[in-house]
mmCIF file of C-alpha atoms in Angstrom:
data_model
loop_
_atom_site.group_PDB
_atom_site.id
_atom_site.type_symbol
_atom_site.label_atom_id
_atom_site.label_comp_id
_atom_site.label_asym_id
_atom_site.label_seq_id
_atom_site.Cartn_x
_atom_site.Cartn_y
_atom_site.Cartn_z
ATOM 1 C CA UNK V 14 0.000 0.000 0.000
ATOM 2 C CA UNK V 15 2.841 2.496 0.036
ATOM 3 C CA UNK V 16 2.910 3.395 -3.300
ATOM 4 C CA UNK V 17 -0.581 3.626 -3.425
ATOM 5 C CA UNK V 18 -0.386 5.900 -0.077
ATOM 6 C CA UNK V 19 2.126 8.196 -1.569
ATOM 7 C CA UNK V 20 0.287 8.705 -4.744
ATOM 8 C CA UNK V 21 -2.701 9.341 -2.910
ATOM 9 C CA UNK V 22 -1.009 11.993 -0.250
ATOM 10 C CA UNK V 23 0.404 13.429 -3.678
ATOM 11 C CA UNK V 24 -2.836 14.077 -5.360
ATOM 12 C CA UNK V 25 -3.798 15.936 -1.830
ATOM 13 C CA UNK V 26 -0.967 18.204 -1.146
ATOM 14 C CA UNK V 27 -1.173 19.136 -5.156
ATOM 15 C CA UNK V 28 -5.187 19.997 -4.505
ATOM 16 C CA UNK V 29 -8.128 17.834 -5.678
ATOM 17 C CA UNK V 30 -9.171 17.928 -9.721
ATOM 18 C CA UNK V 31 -11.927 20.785 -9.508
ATOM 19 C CA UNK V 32 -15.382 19.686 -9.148
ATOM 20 C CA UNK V 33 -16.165 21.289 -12.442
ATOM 21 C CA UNK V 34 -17.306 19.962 -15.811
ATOM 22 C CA UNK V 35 -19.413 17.359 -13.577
ATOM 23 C CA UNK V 36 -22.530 15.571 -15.008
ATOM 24 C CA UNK V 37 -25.085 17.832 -14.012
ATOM 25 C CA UNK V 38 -27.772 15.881 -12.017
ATOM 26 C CA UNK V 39 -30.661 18.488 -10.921
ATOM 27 C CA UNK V 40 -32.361 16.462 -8.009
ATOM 28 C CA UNK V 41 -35.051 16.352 -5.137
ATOM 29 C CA UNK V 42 -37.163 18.852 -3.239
ATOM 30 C CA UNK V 43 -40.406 18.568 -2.246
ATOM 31 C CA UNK V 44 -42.390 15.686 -0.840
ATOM 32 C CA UNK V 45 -44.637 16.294 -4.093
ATOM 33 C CA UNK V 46 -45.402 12.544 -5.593
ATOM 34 C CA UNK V 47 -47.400 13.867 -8.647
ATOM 35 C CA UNK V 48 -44.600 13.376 -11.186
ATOM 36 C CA UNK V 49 -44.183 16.908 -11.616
ATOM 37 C CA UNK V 50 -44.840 19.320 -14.549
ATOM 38 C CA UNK V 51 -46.764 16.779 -16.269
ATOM 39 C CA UNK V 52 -43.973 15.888 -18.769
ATOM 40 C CA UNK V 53 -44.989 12.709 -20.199
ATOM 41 C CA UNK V 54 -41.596 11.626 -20.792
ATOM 42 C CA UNK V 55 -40.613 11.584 -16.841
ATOM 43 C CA UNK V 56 -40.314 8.306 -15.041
ATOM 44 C CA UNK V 57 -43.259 8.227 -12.643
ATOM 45 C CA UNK V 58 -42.755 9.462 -9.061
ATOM 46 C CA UNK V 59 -41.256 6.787 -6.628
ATOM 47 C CA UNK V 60 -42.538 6.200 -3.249
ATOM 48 C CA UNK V 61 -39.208 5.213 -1.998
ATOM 49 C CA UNK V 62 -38.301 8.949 -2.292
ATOM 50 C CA UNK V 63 -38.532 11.306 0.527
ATOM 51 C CA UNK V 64 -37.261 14.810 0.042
ATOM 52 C CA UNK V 65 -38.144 16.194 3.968
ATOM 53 C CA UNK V 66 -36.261 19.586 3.584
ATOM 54 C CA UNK V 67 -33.420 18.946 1.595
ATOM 55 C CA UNK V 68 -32.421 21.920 -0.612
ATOM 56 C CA UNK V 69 -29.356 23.838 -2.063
ATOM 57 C CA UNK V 70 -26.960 22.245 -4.684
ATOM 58 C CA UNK V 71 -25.201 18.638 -3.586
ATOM 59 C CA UNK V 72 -21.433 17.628 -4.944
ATOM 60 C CA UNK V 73 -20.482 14.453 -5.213
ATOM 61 C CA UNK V 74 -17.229 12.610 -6.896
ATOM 62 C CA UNK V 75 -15.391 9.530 -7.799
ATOM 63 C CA UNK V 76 -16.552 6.152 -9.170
ATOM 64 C CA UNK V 77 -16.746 6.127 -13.025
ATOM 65 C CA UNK V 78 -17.634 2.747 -12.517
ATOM 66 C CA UNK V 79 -20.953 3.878 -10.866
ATOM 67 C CA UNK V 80 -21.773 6.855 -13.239
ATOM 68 C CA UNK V 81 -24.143 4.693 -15.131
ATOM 69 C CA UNK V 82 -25.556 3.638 -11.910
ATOM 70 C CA UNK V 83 -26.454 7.438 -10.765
ATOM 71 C CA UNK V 84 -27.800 8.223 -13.918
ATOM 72 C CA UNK V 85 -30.453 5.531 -13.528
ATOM 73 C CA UNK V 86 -30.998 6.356 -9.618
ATOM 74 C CA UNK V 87 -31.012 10.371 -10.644
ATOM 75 C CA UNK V 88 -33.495 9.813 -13.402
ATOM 76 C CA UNK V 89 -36.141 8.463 -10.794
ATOM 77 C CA UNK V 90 -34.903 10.621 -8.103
ATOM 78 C CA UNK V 91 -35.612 13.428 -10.210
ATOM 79 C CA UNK V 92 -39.038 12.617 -10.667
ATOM 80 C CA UNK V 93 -40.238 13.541 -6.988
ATOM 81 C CA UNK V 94 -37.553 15.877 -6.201
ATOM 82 C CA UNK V 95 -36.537 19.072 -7.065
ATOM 83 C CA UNK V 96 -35.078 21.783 -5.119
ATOM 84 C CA UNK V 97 -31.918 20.050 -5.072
ATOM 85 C CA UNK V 98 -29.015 20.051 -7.491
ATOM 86 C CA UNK V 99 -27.273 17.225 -7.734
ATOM 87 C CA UNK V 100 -23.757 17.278 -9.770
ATOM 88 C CA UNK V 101 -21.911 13.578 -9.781
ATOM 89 C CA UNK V 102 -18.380 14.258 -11.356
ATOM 90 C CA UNK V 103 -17.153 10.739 -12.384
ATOM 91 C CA UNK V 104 -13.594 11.744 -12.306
ATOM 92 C CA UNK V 105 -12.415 8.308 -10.632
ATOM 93 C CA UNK V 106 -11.883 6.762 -7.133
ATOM 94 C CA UNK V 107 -8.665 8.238 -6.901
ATOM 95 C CA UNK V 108 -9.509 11.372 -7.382
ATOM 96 C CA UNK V 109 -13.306 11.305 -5.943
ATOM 97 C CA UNK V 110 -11.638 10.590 -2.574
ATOM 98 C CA UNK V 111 -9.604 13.622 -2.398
ATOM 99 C CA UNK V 112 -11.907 15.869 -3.885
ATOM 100 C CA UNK V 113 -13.960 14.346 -0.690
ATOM 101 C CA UNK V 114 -10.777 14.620 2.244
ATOM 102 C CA UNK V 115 -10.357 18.474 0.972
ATOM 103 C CA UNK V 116 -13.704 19.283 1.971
ATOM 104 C CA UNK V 117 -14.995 19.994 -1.473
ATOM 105 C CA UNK V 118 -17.996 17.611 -2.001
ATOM 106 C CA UNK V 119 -20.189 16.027 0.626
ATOM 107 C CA UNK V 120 -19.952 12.369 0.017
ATOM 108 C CA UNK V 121 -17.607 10.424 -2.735
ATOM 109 C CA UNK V 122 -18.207 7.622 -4.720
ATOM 110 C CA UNK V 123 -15.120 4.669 -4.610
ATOM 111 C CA UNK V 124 -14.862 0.948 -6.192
ATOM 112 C CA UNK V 125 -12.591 0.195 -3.094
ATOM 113 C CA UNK V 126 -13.080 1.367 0.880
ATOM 114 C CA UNK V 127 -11.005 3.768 2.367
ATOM 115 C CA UNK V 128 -7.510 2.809 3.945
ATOM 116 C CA UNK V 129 -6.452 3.536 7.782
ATOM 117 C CA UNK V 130 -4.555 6.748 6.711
ATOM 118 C CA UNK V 131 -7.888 8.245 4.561
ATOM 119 C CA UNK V 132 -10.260 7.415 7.349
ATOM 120 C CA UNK V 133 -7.367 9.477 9.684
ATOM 121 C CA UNK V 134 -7.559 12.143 7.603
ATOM 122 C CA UNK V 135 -11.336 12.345 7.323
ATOM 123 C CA UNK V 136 -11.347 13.433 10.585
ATOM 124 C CA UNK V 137 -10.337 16.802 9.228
ATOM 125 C CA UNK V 138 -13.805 17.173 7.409
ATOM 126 C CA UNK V 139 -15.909 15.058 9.992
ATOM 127 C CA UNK V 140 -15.896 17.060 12.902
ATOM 128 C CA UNK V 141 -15.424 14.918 15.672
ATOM 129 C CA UNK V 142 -15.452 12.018 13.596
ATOM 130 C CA UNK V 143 -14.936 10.022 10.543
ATOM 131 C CA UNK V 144 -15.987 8.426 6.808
ATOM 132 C CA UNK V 145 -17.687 5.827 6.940
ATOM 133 C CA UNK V 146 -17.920 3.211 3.718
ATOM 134 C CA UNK V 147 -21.540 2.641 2.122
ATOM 135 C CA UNK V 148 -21.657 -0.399 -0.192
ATOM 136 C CA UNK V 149 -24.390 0.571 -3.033
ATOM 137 C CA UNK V 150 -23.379 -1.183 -6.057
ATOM 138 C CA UNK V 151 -22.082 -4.425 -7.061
ATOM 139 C CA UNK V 152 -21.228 -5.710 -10.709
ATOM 140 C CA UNK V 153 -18.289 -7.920 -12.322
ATOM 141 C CA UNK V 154 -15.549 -6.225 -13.449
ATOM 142 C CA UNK V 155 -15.626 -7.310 -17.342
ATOM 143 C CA UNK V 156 -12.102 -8.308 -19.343
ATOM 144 C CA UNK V 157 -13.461 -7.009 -22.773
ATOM 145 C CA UNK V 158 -11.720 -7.526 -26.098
ATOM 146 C CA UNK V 159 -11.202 -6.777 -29.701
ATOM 147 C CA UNK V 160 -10.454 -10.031 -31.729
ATOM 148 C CA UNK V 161 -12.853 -10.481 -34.799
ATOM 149 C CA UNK V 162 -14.027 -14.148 -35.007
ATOM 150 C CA UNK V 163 -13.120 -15.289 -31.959
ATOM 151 C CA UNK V 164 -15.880 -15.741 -29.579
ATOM 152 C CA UNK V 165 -16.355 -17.351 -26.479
ATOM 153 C CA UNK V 166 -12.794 -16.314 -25.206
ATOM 154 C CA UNK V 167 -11.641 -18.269 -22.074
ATOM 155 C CA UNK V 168 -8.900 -16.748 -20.125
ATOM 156 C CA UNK V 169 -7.635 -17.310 -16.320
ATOM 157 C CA UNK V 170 -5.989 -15.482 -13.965
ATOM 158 C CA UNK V 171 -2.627 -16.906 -14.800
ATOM 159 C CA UNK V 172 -2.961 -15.965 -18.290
ATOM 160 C CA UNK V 173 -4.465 -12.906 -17.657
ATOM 161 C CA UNK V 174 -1.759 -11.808 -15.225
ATOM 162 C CA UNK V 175 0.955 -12.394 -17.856
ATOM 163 C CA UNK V 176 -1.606 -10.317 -20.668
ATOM 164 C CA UNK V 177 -1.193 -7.629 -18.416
ATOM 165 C CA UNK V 178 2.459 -7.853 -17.334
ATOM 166 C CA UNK V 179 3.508 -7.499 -21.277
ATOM 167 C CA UNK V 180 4.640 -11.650 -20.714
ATOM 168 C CA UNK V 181 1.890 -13.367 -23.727
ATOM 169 C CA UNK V 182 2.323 -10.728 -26.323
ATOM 170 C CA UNK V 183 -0.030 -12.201 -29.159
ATOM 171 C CA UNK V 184 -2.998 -14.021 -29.356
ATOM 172 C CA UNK V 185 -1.791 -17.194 -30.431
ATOM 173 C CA UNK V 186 0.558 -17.807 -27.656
ATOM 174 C CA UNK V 187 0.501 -21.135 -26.484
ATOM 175 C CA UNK V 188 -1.367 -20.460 -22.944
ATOM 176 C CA UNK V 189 -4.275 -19.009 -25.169
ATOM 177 C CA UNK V 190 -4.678 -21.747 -26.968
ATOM 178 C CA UNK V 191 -4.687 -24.325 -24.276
ATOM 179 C CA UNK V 192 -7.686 -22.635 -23.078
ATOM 180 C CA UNK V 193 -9.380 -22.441 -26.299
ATOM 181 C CA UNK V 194 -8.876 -25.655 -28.185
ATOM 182 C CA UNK V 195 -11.634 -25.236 -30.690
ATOM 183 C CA UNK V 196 -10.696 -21.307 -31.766
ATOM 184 C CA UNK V 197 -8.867 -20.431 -34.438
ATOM 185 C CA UNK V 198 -6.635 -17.853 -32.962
ATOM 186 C CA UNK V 199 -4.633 -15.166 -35.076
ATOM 187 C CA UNK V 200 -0.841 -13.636 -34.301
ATOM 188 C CA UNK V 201 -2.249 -9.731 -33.854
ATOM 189 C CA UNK V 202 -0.528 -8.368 -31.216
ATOM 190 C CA UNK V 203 -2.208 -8.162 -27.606
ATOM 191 C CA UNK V 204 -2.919 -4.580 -27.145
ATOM 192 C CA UNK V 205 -3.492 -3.982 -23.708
ATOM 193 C CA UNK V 206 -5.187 -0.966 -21.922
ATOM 194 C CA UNK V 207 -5.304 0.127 -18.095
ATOM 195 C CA UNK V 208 -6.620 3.024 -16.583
ATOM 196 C CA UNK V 209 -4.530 6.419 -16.422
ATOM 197 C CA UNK V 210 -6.492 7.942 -13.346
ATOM 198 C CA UNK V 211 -6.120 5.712 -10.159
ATOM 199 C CA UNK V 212 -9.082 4.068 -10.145
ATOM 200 C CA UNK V 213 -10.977 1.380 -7.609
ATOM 201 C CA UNK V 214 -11.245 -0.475 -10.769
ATOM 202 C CA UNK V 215 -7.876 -1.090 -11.084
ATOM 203 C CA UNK V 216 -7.431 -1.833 -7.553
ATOM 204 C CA UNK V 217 -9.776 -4.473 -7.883
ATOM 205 C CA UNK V 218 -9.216 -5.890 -10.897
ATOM 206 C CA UNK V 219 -5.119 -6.265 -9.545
ATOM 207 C CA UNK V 220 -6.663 -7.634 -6.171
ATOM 208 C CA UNK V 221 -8.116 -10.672 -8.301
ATOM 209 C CA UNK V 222 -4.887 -11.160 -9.873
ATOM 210 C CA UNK V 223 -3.332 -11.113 -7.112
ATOM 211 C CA UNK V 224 -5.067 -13.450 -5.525
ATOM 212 C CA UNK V 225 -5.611 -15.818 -7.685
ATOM 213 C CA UNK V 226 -2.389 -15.587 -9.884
ATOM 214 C CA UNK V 227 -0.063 -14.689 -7.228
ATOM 215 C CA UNK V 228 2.887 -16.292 -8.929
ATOM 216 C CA UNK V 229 2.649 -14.431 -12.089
ATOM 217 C CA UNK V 230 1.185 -11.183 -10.732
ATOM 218 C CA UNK V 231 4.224 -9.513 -8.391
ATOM 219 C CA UNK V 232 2.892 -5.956 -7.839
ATOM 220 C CA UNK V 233 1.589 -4.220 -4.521
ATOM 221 C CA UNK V 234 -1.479 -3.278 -6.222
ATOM 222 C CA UNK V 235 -3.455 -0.140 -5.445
ATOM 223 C CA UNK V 236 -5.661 2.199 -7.634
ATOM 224 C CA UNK V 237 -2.537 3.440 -9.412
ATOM 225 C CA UNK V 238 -1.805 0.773 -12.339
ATOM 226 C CA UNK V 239 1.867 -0.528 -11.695
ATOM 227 C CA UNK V 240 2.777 -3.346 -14.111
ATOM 228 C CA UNK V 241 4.529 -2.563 -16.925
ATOM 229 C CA UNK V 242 3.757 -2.396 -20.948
ATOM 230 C CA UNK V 243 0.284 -1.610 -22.432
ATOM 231 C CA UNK V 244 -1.274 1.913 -23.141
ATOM 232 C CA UNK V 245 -3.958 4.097 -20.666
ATOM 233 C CA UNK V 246 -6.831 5.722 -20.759
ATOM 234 C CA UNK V 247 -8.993 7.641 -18.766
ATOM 235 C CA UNK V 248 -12.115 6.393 -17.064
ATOM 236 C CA UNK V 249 -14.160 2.752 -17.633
ATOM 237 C CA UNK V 250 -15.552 4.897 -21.026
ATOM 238 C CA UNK V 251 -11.969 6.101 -22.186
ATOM 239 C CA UNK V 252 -10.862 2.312 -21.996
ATOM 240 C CA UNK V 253 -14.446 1.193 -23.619
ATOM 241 C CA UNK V 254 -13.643 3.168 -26.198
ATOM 242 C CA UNK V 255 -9.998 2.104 -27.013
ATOM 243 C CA UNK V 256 -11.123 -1.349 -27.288
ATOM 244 C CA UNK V 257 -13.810 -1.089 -29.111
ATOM 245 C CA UNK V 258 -11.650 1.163 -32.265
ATOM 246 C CA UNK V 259 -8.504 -1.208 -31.708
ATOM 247 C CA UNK V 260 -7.609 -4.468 -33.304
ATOM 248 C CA UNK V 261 -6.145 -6.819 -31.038
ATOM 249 C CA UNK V 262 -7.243 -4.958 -27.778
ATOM 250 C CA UNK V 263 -8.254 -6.086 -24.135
ATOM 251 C CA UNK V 264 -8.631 -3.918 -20.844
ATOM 252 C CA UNK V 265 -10.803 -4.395 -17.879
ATOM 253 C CA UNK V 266 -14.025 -2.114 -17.056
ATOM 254 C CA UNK V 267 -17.044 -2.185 -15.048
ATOM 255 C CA UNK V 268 -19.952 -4.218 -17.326
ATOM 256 C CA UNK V 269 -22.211 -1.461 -18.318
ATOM 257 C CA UNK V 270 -18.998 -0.122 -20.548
ATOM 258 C CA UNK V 271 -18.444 -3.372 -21.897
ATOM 259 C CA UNK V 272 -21.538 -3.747 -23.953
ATOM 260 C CA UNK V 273 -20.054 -2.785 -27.658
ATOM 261 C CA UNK V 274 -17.422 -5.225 -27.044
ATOM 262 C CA UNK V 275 -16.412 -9.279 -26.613
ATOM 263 C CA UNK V 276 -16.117 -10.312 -22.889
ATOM 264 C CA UNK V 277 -13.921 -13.363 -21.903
ATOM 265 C CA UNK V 278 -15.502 -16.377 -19.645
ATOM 266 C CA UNK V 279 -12.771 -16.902 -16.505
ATOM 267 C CA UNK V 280 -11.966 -19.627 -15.988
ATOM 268 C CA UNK V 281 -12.031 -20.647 -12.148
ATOM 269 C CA UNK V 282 -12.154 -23.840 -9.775
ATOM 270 C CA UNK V 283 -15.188 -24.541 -10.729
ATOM 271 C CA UNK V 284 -15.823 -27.170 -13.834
ATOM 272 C CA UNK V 285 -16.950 -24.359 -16.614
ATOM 273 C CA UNK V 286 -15.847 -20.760 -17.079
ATOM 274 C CA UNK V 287 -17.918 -17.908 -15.934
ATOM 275 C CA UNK V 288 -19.322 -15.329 -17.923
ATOM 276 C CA UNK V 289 -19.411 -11.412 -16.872
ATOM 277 C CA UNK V 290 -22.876 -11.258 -15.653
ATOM 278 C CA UNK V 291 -24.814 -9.622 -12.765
ATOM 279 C CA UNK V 292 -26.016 -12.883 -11.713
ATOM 280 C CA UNK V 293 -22.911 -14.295 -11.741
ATOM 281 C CA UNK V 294 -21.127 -11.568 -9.838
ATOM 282 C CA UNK V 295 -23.827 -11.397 -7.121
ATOM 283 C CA UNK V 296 -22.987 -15.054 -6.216
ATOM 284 C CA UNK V 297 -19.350 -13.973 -5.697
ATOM 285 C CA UNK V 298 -20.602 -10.735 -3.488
ATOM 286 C CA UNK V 299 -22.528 -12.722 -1.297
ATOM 287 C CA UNK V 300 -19.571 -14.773 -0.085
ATOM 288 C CA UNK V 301 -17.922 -11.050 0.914
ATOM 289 C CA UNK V 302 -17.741 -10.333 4.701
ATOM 290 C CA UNK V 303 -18.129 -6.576 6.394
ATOM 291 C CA UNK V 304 -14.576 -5.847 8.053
ATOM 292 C CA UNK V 305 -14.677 -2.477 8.482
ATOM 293 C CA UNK V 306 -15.218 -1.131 12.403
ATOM 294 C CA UNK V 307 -18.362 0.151 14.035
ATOM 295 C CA UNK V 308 -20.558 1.668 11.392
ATOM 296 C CA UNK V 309 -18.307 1.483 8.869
ATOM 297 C CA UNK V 310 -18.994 -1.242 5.984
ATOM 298 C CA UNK V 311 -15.988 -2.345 4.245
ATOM 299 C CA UNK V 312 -16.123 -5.650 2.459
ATOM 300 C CA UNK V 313 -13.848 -7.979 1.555
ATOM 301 C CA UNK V 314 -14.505 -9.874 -1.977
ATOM 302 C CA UNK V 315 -13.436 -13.348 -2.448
ATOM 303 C CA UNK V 316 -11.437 -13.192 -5.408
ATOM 304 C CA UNK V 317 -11.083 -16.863 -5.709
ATOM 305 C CA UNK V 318 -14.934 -18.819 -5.216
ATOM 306 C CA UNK V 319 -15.164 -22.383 -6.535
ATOM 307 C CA UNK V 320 -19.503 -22.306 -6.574
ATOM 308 C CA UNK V 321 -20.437 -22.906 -10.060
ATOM 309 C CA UNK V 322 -21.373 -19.404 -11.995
ATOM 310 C CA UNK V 323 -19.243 -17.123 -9.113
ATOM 311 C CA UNK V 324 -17.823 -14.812 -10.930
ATOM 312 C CA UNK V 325 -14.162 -13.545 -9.700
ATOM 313 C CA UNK V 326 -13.655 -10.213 -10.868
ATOM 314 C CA UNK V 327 -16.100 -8.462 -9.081
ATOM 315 C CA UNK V 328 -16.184 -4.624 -7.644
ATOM 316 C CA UNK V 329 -18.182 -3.013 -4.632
ATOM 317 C CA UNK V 330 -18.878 0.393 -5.166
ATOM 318 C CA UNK V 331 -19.062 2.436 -1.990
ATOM 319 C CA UNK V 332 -20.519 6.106 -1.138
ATOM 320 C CA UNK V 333 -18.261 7.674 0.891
ATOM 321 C CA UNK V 334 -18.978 10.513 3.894
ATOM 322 C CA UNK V 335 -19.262 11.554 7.300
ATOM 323 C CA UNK V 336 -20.917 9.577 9.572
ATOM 324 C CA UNK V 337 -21.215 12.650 12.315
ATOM 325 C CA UNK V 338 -20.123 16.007 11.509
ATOM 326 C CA UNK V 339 -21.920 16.745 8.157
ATOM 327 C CA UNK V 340 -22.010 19.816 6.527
ATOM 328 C CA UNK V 341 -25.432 21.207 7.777
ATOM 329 C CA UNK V 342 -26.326 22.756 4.074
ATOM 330 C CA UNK V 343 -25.942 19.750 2.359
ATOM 331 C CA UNK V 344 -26.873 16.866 5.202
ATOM 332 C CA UNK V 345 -30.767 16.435 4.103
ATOM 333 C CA UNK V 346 -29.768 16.012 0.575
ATOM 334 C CA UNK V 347 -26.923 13.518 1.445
ATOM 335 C CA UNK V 348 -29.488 11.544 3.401
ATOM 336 C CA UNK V 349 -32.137 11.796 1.264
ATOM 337 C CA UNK V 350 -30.524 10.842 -1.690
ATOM 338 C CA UNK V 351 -28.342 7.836 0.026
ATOM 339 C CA UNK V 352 -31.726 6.876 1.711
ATOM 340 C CA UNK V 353 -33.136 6.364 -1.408
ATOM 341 C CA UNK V 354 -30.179 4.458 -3.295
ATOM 342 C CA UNK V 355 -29.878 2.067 -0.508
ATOM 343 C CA UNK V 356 -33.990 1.880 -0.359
ATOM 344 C CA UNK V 357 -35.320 -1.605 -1.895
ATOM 345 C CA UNK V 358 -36.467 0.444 -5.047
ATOM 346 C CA UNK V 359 -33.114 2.052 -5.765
ATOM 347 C CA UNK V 360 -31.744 -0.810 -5.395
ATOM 348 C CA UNK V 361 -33.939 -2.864 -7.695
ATOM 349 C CA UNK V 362 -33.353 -0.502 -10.495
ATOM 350 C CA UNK V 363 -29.203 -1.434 -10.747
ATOM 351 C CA UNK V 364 -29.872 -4.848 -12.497
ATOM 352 C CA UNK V 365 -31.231 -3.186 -16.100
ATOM 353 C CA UNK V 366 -28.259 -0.432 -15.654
ATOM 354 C CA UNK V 367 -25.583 -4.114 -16.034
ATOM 355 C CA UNK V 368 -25.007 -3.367 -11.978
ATOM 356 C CA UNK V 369 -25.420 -6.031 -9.132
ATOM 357 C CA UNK V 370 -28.059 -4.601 -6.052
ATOM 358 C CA UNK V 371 -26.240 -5.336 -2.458
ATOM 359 C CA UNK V 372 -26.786 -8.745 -0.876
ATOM 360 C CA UNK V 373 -29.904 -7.944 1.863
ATOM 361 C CA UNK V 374 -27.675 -8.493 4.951
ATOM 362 C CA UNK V 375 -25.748 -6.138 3.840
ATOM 363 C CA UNK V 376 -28.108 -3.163 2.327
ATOM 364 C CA UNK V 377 -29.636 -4.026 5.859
ATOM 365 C CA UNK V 378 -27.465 -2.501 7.465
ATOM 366 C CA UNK V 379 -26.474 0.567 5.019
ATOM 367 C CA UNK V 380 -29.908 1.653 5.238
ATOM 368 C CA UNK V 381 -30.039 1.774 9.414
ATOM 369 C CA UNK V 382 -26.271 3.334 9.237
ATOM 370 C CA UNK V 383 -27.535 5.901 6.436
ATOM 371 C CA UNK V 384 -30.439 6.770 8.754
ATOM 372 C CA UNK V 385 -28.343 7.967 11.595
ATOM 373 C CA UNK V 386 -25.634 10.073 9.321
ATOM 374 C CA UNK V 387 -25.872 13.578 11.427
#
């Protein structure tokens, strides 16, 4: 974690990316339930929703791994509130966090929970306390790739490591094709992509290969990308986009980006490879355990399940804030909008977006921890 600490302690004393050029999200208000001005076109108003008196404009930061997520939570939130504006910059975990530890949005959006020196340092924005971790969203992290007439592609976490580590350099190599007897596998060159922005993704995708290729996969890990080789983008739709124009190409990124593209089947301990799904990923999830102390609600993933149709590359996407010593201009709106993501109906809206909802003993207990932010 030290290089991933010093990066992060970097990004702080060099000031957070501004909070500007965000996705502009106008949200809640009033307890109104009518579905507003009568636009046709407007989801209908959801029950789950409950505006009390939040007001004034909400910031938020991180994740671009959830964005898709908030857009479909926004769009219904939307519906029954509107006195609030609610801007979700998708500028990555990384980044998300220290926008967040610098005081300049009230909660932050992150694919992996906070570390003992960020939860020390929250205590400069959470007066006479701390941030806590939220699980919201689940999903698999999807290996997509760019290699006309080749579908089905099985890969495991030995092979993948050594993808990733510049080690199998075309498609043909001999570890691909023990995997995939039955393709017909050309010599392009493997053009790997990794994110440029330190990124939860990242830090989950390397936790995987680190656990479950730990002889071919040597780095730390963190949310900084450390192996070498391979080209970077920015965000889950900047590598989307590289693989989808590039011959030859494979990165990692949250499902929802992966949908113009090939995914591979991982191959695990159980008897057939598993497919990037949300099914498949919540089976994994459920198998995590909460870690984190007192209210906060850190998981840890296994990386390596054996069930038949677990999927191992999975992420937990977490909202990140205070759990005492909110700002009081912007604590209704936190609460009301977190209420509502964590509700049953937020959360049954993340499966059409590609996203996994949260086990039930575990939204359990966001929602009662949500309740008593202050």
């Amino acid at each position: 974690m030290k290089l991933q600490r010093k990066n992060r302690l970097r990004a702080l004393s060099l000031g957070a990316v501004a909070v500007s050029g965000a996705l502009a999200l106008t949200a809640c208000g009033s307890d109104d339930t009518s579905g507003g001005s009568g636009d046709s076109s407007a989801p209908a108003a959801n029950s789950a929703i409950k505006c009390d008196d939040a007001k004034g404009e909400l910031l938020a930061a991180g994740s671009s791994a959830q964005k898709n997520a908030v857009d479909a939570w926004v769009k219904q939130y939307t519906a029954s509130c509107k006195d609030v504006r609610l801007n979700y910059n998708p500028n990555g975990s990384g980044a998300g966090i220290t926008n967040f530890l610098q005081g300049q949005t009230a909660f932050a959006g992150s694919d992996s929970p906070l570390d003992a020196e960020e939860i020390t340092k929250s205590a400069e924005v959470c007066k006479d306390s701390q941030a806590i971790d939220l699980p919201m969203v689940g999903g698999p992290i999807a290996v997509s790739y760019n290699l006309p007439g080749v579908d089905g592609l099985v890969l495991d976490a030995s092979t993948l490591a050594k993808i990733f580590d510049d080690k199998i350099k075309t498609w043909n190599d001999e570890a691909i094709k023990k995997l995939n007897p039955d393709a017909t596998l050309p010599s392009t060159k493997i053009q790997t992509f990794h994110r440029s922005d330190d990124s939860g993704t990242t830090d989950n995708f390397t936790k995987y290969l680190k656990a479950a290729a730990a002889a071919d996969w040597k780095y730390e890990g963190g949310k900084a990308w450390q192996a070498k080789g391979g080209q970077s983008a920015s965000g889950s739709s900047g590598l989307a986009q590289q693989v989808t124009q590039t011959a030859g190409a494979i990165s990692y990124m949250e499902l929802s980006y992966a949908k113009d593209a090939q995914t591979v089947q991982v191959k695990t301990g159980a008897a057939t490879p598993v497919e990037a799904t949300v099914d498949n990923a919540t089976k994994a999830i459920a198998e995590a355990k909460v870690v984190g102390e007192g209210n906060d609600l850190a998981l840890e993933l296994n990386y390596k399940p054996t069930a038949e149709g677990a999927y191992p590359i999975t992420l937990v996407t977490y909202e990140i804030a205070c759990e005492k010593g909110n700002k009081a201009e912007t604590l209704a709106a936190t609460k009301s909008f977190l209420t509502y993501v964590a509700s049953e109906e937020g959360q049954a809206i993340l499966k059409d977006a590609s996203y996994a909802p949260m086990p039930e003993e575990i939204i359990t207990k966001v929602r009662t921890t949500v309740a008593g932010l202050s």
